[in-house]
Coordinates of C-alpha atoms in Angstrom, one line a residue:
Chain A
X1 CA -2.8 13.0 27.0
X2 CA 0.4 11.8 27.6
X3 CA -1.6 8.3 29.3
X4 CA -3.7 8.3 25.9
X5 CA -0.5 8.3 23.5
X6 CA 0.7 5.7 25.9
X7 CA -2.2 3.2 25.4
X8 CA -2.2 4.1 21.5
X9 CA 1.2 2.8 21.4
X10 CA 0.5 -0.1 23.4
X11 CA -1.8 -1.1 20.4
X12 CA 1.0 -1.2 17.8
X13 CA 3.1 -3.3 20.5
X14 CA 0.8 -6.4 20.7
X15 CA -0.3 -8.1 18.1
X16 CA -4.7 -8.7 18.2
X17 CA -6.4 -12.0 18.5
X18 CA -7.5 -13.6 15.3
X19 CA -8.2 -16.9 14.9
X20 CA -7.5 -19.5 12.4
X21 CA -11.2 -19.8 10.9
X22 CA -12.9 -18.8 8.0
X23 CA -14.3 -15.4 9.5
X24 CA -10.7 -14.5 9.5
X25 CA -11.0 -14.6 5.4
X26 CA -13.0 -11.0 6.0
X27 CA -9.8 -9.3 6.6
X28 CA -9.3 -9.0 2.6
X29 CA -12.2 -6.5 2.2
X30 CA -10.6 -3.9 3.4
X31 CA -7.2 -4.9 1.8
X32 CA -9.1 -5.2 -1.5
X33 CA -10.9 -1.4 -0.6
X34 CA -7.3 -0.1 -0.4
X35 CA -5.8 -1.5 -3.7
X36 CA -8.9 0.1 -5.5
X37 CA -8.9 3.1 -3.9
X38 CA -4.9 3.5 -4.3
X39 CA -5.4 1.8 -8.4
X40 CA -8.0 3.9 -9.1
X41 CA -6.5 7.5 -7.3
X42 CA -3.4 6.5 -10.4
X43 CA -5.8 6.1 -13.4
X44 CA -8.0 8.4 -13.3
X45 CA -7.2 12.1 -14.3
X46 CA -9.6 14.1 -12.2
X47 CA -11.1 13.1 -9.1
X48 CA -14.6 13.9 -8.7
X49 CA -16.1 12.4 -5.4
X50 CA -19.3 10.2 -7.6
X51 CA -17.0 9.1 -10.4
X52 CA -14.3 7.6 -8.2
X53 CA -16.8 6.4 -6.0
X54 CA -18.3 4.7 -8.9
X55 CA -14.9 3.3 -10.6
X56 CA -13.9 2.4 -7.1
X57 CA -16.5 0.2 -6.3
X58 CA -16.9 -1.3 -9.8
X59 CA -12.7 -2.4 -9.2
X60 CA -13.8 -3.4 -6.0
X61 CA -16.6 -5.6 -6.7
X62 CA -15.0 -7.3 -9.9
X63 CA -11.7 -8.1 -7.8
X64 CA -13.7 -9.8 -5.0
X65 CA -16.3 -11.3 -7.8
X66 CA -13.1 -12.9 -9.6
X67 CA -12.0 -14.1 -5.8
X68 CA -15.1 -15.7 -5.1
X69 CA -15.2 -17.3 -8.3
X70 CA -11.2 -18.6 -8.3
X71 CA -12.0 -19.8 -4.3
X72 CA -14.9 -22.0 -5.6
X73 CA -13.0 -23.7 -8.8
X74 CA -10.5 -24.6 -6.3
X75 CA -12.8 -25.9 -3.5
X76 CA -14.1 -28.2 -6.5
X77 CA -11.3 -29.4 -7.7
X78 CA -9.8 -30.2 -4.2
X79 CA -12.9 -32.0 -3.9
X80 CA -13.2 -33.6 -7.1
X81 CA -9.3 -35.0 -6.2
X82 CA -9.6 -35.9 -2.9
X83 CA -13.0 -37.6 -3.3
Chain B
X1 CA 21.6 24.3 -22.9
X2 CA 19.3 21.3 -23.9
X3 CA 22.3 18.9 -22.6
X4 CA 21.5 21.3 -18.9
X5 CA 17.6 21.0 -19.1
X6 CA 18.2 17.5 -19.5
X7 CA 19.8 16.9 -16.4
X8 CA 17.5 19.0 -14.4
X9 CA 14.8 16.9 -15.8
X10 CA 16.3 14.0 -14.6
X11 CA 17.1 15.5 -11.1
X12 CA 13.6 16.5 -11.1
X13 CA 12.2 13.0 -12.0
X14 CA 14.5 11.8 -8.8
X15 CA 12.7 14.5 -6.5
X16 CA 9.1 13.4 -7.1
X17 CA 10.2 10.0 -7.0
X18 CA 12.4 10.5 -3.5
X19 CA 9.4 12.7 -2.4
X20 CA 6.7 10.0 -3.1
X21 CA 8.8 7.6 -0.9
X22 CA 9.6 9.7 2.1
X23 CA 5.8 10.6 2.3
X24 CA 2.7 8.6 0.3
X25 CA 1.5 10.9 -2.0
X26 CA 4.2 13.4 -2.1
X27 CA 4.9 13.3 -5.6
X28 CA 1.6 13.4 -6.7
X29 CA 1.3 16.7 -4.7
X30 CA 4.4 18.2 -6.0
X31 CA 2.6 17.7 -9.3
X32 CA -0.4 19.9 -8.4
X33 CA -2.4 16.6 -8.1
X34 CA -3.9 17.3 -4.5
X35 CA -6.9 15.3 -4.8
X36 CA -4.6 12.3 -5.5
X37 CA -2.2 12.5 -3.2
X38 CA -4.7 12.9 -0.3
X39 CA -6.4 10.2 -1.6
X40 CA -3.0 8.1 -1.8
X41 CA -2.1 9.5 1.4
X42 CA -4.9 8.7 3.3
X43 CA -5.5 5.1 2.2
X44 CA -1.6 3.9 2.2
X45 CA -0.8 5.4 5.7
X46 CA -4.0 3.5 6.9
X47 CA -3.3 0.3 5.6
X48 CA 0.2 0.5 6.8
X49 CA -1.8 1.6 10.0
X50 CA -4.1 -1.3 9.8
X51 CA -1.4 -4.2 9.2
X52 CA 0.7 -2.8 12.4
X53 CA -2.8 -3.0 14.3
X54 CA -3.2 -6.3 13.5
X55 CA 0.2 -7.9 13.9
X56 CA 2.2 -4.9 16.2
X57 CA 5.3 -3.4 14.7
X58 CA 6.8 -7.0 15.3
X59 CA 5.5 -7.6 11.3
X60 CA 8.4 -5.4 10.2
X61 CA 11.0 -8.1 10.9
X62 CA 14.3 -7.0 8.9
X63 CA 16.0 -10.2 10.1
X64 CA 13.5 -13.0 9.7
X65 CA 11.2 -11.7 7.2
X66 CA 13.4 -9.8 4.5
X67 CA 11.3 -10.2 1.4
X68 CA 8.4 -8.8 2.6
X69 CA 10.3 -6.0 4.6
X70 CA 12.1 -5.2 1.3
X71 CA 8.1 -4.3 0.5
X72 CA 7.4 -2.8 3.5
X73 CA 10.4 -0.5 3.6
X74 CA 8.6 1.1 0.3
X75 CA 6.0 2.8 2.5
X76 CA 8.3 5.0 4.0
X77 CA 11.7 5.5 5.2
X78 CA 10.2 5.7 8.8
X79 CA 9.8 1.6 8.4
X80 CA 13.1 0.9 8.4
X81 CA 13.3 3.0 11.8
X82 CA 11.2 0.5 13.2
X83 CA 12.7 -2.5 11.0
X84 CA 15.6 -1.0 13.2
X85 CA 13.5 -1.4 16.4
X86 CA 12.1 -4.6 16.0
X87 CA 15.3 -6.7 14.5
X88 CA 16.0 -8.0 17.8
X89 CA 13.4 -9.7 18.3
X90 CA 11.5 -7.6 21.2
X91 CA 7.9 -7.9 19.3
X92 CA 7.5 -11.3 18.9
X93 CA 4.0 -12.3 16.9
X94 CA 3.1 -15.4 15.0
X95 CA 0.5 -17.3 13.6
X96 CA -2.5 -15.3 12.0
X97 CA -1.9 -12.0 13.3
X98 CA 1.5 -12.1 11.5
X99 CA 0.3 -13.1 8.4
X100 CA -2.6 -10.7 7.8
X101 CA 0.1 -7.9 9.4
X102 CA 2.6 -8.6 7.4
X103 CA 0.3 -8.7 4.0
X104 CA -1.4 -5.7 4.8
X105 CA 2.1 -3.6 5.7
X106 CA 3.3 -4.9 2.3
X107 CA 1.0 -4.4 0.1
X108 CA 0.9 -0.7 1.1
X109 CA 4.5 -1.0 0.0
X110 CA 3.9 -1.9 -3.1
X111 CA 0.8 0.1 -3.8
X112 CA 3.3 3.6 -3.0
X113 CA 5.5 1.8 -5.5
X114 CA 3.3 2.0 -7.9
X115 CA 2.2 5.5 -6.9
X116 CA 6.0 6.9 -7.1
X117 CA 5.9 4.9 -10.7
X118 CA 3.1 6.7 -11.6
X119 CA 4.6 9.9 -10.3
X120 CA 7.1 9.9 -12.0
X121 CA 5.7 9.2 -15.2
X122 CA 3.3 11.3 -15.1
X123 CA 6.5 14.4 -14.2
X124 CA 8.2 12.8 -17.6
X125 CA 4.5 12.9 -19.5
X126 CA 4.6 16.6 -18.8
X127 CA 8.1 17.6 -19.8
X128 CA 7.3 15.8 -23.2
X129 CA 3.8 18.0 -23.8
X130 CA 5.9 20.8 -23.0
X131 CA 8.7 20.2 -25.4
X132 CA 5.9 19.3 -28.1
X133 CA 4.5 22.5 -27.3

């Protein structure tokens, strides 16, 4: 147990290895999951597990839709400027 | 009388707001609103958890790093215990790791901001019903 806790800790105590490369742009899923889930817990007035399911993934999906779409206006116009 | 229930409104305001801060989803819960504040609970403690994981407590740097531990610290007051920990300089991290820690630990800051906002207001929302009642 006490060897267990140990190692835990050990986790918080070292940073992981993540690379500069564009599979390192994943990491925003789950950041993105957590500001719906947290946006949506404050709106709604009753949580019923479907509904805020539902509303969760629609916040979801529109926040990384909007992403996708502002990531590829900027890839163009950085390659509309340096071309 | 209405000068008394005033203040205690007030002082109750501060107590879901303090209790939101000291634990994610405490004022929620001392609203009745246990669905949401295990639901806040649950997700803020695991991005907090998440963003520590990535970059090590060295992301809560109170020394190099104040904006974002002015965010952090919003998570909980056990933050600045380990702001207290870190600030010299024993959990060095850089580079990626420290980024994506240091976003992640913030923005669960700022999301239990928003939760002790909405905690709040929702603790003054009730007191007006109840006076229009």
């Amino acid at each position: 147990m006490v060897t267990m806790t140990a190692l835990l800790l050990a986790d918080f105590a070292t940073p992981e290895k993540i690379g500069v490369n564009p599979q390192s742009m994943l990491w925003l899923l789950p950041l993105v999951a957590s500001i719906a889930v947290v946006y949506k817990a404050t709106k709604v007035q009753k949580i019923t597990a479907f509904n805020f399911l539902k509303e969760t993934v629609i916040l979801f999906g529109s926040i990384v839709i909007f992403m996708i779409i502002t990531a590829l206006v900027l890839c163009a116009s950085a390659w509309f400027i340096t071309e | 009388m209405a000068q008394r229930s005033t203040e205690g409104h007030i002082l109750f305001l501060l107590i879901v707001g303090l209790l939101g801060w000291l634990v994610p989803g405490g004022g929620h819960l001392m609203l009745g609103k246990k669905a949401h504040a295990a639901v806040i609970f649950a997700t803020i403690i695991m991005t907090l958890c998440t963003g520590l994981y990535i970059g090590s407590i060295g992301v809560i740097n109170p020394v190099g790093a104040k904006p974002w531990y002015v965010a952090q610290v919003m998570n909980t007051p056990a933050v600045a215990a380990l702001g207290h920990m870190t600030k010299q300089g024993d959990y060095p991290v850089y580079g990626r790791p420290n980024e994506i820690g240091q976003i992640y630990t913030s923005i669960a800051g700022l999301l239990n901001l928003l939760c002790i906002v909405n905690a709040v207001y929702l603790a003054h929302l009730r007191r007006i019903q109840n006076v229009g009642d």
